[in-house]
Short mmCIF file of N, CA and C in Angstrom, two decimals:
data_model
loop_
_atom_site.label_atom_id
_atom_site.label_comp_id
_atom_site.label_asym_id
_atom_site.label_seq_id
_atom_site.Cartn_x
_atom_site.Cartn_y
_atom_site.Cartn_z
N UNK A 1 -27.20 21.51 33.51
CA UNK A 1 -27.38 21.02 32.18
C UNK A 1 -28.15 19.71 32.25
N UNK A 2 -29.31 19.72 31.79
CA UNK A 2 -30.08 18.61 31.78
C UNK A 2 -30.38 17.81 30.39
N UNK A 3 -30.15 17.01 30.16
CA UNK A 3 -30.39 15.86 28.71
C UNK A 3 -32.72 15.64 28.98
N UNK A 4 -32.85 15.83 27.15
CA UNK A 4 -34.18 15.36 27.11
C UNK A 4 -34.18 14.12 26.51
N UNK A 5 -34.84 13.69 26.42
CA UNK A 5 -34.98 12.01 26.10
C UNK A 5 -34.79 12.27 25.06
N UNK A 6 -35.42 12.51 23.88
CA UNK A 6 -34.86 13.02 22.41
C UNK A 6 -33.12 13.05 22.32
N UNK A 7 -32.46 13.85 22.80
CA UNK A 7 -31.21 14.00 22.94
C UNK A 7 -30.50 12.59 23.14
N UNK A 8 -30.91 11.61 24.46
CA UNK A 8 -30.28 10.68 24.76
C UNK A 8 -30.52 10.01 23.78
N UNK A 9 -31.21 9.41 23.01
CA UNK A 9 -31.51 8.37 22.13
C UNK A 9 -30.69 9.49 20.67
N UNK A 10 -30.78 10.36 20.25
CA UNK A 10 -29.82 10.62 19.51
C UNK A 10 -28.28 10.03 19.76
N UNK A 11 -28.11 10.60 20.96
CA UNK A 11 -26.63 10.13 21.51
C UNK A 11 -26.23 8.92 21.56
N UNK A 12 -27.27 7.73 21.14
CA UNK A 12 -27.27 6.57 21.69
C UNK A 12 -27.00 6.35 19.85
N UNK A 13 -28.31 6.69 19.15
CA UNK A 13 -27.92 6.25 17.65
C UNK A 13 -26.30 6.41 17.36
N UNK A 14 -25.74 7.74 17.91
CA UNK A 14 -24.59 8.00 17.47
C UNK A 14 -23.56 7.14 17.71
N UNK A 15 -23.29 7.10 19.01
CA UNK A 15 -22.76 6.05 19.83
C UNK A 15 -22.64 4.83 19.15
N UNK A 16 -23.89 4.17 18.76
CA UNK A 16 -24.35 2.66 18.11
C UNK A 16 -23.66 2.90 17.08
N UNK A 17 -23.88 3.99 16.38
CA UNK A 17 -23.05 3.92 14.47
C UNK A 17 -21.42 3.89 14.67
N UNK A 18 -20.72 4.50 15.84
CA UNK A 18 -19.61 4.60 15.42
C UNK A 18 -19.27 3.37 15.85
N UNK A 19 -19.86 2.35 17.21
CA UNK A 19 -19.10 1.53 16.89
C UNK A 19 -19.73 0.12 16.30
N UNK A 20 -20.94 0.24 15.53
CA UNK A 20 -20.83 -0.44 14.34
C UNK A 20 -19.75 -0.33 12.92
N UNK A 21 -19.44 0.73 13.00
CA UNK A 21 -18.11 1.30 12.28
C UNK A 21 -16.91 0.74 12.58
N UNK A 22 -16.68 0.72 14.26
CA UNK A 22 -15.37 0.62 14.54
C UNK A 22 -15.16 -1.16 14.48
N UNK A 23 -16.12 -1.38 14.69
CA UNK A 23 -15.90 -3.13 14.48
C UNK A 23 -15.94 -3.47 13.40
N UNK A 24 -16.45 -2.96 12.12
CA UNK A 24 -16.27 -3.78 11.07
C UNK A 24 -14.77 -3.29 10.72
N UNK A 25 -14.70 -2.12 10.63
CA UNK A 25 -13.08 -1.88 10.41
C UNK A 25 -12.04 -2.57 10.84
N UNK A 26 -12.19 -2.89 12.57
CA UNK A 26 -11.40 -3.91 13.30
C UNK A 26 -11.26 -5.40 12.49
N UNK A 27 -12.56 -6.05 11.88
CA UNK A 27 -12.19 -6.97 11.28
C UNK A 27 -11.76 -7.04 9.84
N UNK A 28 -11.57 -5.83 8.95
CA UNK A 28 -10.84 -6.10 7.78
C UNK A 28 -9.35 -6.41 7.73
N UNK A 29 -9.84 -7.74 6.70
CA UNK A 29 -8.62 -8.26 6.86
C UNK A 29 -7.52 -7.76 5.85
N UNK A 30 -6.18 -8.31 6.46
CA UNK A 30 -5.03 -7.45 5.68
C UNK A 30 -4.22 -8.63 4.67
N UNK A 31 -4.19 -8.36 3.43
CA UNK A 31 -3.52 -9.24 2.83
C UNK A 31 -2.19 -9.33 2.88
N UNK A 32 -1.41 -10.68 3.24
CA UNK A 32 0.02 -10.72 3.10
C UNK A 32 0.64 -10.11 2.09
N UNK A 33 2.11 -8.84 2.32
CA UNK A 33 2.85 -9.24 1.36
C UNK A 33 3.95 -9.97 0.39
N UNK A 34 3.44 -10.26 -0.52
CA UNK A 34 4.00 -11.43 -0.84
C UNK A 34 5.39 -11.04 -1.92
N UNK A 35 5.04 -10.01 -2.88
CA UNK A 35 5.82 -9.70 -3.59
C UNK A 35 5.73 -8.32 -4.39
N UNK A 36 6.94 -8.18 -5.08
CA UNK A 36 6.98 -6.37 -5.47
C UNK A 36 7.16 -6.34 -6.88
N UNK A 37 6.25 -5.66 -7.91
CA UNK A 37 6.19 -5.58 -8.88
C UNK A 37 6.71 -4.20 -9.40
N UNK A 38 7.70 -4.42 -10.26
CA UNK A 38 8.15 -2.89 -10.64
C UNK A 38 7.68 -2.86 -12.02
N UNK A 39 6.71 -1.63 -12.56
CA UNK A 39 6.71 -1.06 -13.46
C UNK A 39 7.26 0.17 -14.24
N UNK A 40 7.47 0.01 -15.27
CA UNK A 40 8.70 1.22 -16.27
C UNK A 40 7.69 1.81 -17.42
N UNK A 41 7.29 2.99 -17.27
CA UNK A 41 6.64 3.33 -19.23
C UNK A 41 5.26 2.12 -18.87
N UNK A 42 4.77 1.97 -17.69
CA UNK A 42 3.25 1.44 -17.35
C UNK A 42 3.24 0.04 -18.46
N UNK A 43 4.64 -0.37 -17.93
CA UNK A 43 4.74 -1.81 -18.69
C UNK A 43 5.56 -2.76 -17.08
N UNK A 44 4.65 -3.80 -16.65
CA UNK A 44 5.79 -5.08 -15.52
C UNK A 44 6.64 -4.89 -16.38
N UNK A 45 7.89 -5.01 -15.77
CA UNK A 45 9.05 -5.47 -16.07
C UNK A 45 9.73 -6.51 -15.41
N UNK A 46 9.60 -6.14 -14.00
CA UNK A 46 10.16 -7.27 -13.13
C UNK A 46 8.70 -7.28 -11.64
N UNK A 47 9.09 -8.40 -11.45
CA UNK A 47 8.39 -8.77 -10.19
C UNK A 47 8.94 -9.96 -9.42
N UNK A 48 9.56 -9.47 -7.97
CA UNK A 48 10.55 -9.50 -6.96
C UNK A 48 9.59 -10.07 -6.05
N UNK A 49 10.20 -11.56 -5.29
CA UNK A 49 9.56 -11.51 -4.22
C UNK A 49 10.26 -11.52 -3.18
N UNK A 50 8.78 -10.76 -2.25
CA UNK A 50 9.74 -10.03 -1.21
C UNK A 50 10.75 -11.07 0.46
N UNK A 51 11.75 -10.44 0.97
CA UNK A 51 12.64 -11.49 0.97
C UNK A 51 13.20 -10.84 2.43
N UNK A 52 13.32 -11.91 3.38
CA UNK A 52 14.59 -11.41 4.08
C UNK A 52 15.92 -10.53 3.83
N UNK A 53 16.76 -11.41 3.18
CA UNK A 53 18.05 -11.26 2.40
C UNK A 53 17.59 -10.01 1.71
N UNK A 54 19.06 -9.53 1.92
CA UNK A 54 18.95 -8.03 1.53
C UNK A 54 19.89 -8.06 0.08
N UNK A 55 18.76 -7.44 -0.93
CA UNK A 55 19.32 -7.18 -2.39
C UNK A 55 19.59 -6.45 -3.14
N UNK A 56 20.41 -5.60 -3.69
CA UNK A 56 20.49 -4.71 -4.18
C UNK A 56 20.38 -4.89 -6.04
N UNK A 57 19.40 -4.16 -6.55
CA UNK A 57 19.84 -3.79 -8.06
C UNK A 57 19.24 -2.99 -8.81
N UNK A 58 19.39 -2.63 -10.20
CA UNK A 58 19.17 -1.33 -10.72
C UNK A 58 18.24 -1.73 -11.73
N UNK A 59 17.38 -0.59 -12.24
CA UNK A 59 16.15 -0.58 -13.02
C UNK A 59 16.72 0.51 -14.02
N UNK A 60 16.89 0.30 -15.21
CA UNK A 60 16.89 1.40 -16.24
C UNK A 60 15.40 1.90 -16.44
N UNK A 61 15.50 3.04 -16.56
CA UNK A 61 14.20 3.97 -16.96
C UNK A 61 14.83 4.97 -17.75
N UNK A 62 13.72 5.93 -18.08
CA UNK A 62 13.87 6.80 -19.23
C UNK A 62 15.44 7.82 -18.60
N UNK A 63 15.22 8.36 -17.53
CA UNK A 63 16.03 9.20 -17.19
C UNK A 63 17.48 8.59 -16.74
N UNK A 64 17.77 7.71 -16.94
CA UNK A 64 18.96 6.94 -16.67
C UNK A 64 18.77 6.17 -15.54
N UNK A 65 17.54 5.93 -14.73
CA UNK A 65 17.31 4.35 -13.62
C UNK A 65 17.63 4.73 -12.35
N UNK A 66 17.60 3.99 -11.24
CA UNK A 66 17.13 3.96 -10.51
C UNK A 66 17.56 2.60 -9.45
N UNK A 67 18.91 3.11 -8.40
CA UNK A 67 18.66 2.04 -7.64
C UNK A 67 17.43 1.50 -6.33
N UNK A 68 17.12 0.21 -6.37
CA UNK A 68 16.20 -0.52 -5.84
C UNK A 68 16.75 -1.66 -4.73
N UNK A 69 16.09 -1.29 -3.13
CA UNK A 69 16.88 -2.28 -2.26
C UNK A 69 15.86 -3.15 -1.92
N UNK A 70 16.26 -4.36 -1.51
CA UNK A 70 15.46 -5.20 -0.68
C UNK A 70 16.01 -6.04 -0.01
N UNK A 71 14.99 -5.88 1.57
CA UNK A 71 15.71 -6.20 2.55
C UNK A 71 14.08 -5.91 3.63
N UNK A 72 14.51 -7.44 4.67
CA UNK A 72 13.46 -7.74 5.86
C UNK A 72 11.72 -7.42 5.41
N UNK A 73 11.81 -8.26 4.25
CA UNK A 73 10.42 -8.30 3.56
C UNK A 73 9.24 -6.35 3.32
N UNK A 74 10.64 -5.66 2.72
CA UNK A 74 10.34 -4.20 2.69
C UNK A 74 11.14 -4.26 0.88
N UNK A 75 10.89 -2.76 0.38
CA UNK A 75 11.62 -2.74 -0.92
C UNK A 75 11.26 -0.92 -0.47
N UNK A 76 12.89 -0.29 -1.17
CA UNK A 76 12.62 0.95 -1.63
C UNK A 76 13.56 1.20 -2.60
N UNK A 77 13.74 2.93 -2.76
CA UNK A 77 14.14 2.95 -3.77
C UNK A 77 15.45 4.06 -3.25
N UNK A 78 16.76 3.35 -3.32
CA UNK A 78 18.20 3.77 -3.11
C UNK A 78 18.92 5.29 -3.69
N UNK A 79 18.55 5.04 -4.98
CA UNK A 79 18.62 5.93 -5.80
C UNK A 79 18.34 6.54 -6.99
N UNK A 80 18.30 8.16 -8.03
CA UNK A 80 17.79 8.21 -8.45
C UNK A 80 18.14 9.14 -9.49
N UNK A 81 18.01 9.21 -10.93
CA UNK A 81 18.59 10.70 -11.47
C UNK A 81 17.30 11.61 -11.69
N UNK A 82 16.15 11.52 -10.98
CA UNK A 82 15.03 12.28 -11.02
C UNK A 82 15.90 13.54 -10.52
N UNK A 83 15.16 14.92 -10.63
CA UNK A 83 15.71 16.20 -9.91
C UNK A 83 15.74 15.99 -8.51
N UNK A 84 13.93 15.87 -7.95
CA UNK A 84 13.95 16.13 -6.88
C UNK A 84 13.78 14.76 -5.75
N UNK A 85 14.01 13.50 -6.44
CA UNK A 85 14.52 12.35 -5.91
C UNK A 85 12.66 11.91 -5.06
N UNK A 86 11.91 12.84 -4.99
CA UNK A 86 10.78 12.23 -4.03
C UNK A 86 10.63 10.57 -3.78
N UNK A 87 10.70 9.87 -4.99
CA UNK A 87 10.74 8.25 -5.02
C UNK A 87 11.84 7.62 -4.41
N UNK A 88 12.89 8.62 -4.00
CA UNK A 88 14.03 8.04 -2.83
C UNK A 88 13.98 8.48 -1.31
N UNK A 89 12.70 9.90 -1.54
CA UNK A 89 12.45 10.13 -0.02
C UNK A 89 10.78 9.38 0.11
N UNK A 90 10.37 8.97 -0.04
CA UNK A 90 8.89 7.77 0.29
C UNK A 90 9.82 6.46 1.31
N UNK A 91 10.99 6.50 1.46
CA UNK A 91 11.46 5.56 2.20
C UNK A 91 10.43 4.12 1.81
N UNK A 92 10.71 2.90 2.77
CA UNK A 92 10.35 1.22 2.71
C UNK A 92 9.22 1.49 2.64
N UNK A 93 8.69 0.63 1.76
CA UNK A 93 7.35 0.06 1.88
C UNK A 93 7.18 -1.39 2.03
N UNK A 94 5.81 -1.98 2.59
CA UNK A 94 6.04 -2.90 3.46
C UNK A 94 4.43 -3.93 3.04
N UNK A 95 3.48 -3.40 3.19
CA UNK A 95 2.40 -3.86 2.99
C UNK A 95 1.59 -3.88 1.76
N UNK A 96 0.63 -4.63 1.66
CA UNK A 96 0.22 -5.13 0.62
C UNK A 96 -0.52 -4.00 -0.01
N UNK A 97 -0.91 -3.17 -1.07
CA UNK A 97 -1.39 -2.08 -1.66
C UNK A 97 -0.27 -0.97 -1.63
N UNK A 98 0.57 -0.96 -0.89
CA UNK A 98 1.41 0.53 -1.24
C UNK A 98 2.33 0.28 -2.07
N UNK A 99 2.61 1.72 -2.36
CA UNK A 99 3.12 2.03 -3.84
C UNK A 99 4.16 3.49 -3.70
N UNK A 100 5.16 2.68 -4.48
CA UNK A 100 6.24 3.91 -5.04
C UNK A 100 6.24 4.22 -6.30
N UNK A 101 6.31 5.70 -6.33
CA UNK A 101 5.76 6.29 -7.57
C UNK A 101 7.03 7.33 -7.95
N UNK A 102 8.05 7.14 -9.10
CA UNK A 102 8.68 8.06 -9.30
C UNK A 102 8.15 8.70 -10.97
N UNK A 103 8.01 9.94 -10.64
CA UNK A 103 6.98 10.43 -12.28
C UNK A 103 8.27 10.84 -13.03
N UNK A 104 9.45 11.54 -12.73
CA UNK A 104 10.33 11.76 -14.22
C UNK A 104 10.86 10.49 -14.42
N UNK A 105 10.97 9.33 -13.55
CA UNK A 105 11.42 7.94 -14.34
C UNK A 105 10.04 7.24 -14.64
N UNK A 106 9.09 7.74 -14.70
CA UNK A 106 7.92 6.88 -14.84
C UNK A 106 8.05 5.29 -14.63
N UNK A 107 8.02 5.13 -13.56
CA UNK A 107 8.60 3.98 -12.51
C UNK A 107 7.06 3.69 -11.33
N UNK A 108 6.93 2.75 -11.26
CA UNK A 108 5.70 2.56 -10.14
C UNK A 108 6.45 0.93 -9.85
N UNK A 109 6.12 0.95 -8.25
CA UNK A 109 7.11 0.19 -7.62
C UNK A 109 5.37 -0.36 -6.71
N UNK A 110 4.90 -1.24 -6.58
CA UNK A 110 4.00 -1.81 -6.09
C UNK A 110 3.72 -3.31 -5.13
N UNK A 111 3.52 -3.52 -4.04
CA UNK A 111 3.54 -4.59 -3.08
C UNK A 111 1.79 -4.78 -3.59
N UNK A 112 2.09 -6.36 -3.57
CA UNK A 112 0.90 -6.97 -3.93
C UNK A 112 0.94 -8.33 -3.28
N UNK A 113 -0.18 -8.91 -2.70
CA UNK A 113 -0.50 -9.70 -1.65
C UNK A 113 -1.17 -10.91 -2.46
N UNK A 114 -1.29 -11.82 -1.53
CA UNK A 114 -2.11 -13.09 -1.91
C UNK A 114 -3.43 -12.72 -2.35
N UNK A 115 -4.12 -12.95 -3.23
CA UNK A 115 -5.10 -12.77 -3.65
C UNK A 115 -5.98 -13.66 -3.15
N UNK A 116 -7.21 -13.47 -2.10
CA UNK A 116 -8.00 -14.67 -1.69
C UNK A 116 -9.10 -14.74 -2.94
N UNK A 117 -9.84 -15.98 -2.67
CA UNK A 117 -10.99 -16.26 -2.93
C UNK A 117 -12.18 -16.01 -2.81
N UNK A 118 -12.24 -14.77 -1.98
CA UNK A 118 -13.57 -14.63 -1.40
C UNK A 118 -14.46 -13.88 -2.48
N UNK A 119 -15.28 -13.73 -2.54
CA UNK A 119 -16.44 -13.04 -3.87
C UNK A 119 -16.78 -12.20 -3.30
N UNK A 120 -16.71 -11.01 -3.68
CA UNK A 120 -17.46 -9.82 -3.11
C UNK A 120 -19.31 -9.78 -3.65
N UNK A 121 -19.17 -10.31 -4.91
CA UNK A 121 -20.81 -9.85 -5.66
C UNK A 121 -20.61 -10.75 -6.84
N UNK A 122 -22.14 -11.45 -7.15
CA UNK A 122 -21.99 -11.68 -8.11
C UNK A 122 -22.97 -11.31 -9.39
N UNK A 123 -22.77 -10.42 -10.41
CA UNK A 123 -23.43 -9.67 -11.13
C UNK A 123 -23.90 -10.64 -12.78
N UNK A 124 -25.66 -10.73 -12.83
CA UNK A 124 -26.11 -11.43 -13.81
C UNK A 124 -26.39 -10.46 -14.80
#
């Protein structure tokens, strides 16, 4: 099996893209999380910040609510009178963008981070 020059310099572009890829990925940065916002009926209601100390308490929603734990800078959701409970099997969440979503309590449970300063674009 012999390589033509054509081939190698393909292999080489390829090579070059993925790890121009893999390094910028390596440096995106991750925002702290800082705190947990629970929404009910796509209205805040409460927003928890997140905590060592472990806390327990309850969220009324449409279907009769929903216990909510927190504990070692994580939050989930304990319990539930949904049918099939999915928003009590998503277990802890931990980092900044994820999200618990229970749809018959219409409940969204969200970790949200420091917001930097940096400007992505600025549009005239």
């Amino acid at each position: 099996m012999y390589f033509k020059r054509g081939d190698l310099i393909i292999y080489g572009l390829i090579i070059g893209i993925f790890l121009t890829l893999g390094i910028n990925v390596y440096n995106i940065k991750e925002t702290k999380a800082e705190r947990a916002e629970i929404y009910v009926n796509n209205k805040l209601k409460y927003t928890y910040k997140l905590q060592k100390a472990e806390k327990d308490f309850y969220v009324d929603t449409d279907i009769g609510g929903v216990g909510i734990k927190l504990k070692d800078n994580k939050i989930r959701v304990t319990s539930s009178y949904s049918p099939r409970k999915l928003c009590v099997k998503q277990g802890w969440i931990e980092r900044s963008g994820q999200t618990i979503i229970g749809v018959p309590d219409k409940l969204l449970i969200k970790i949200v981070g420091k917001e930097e300063a940096e400007v992505d674009f600025i549009l005239r």
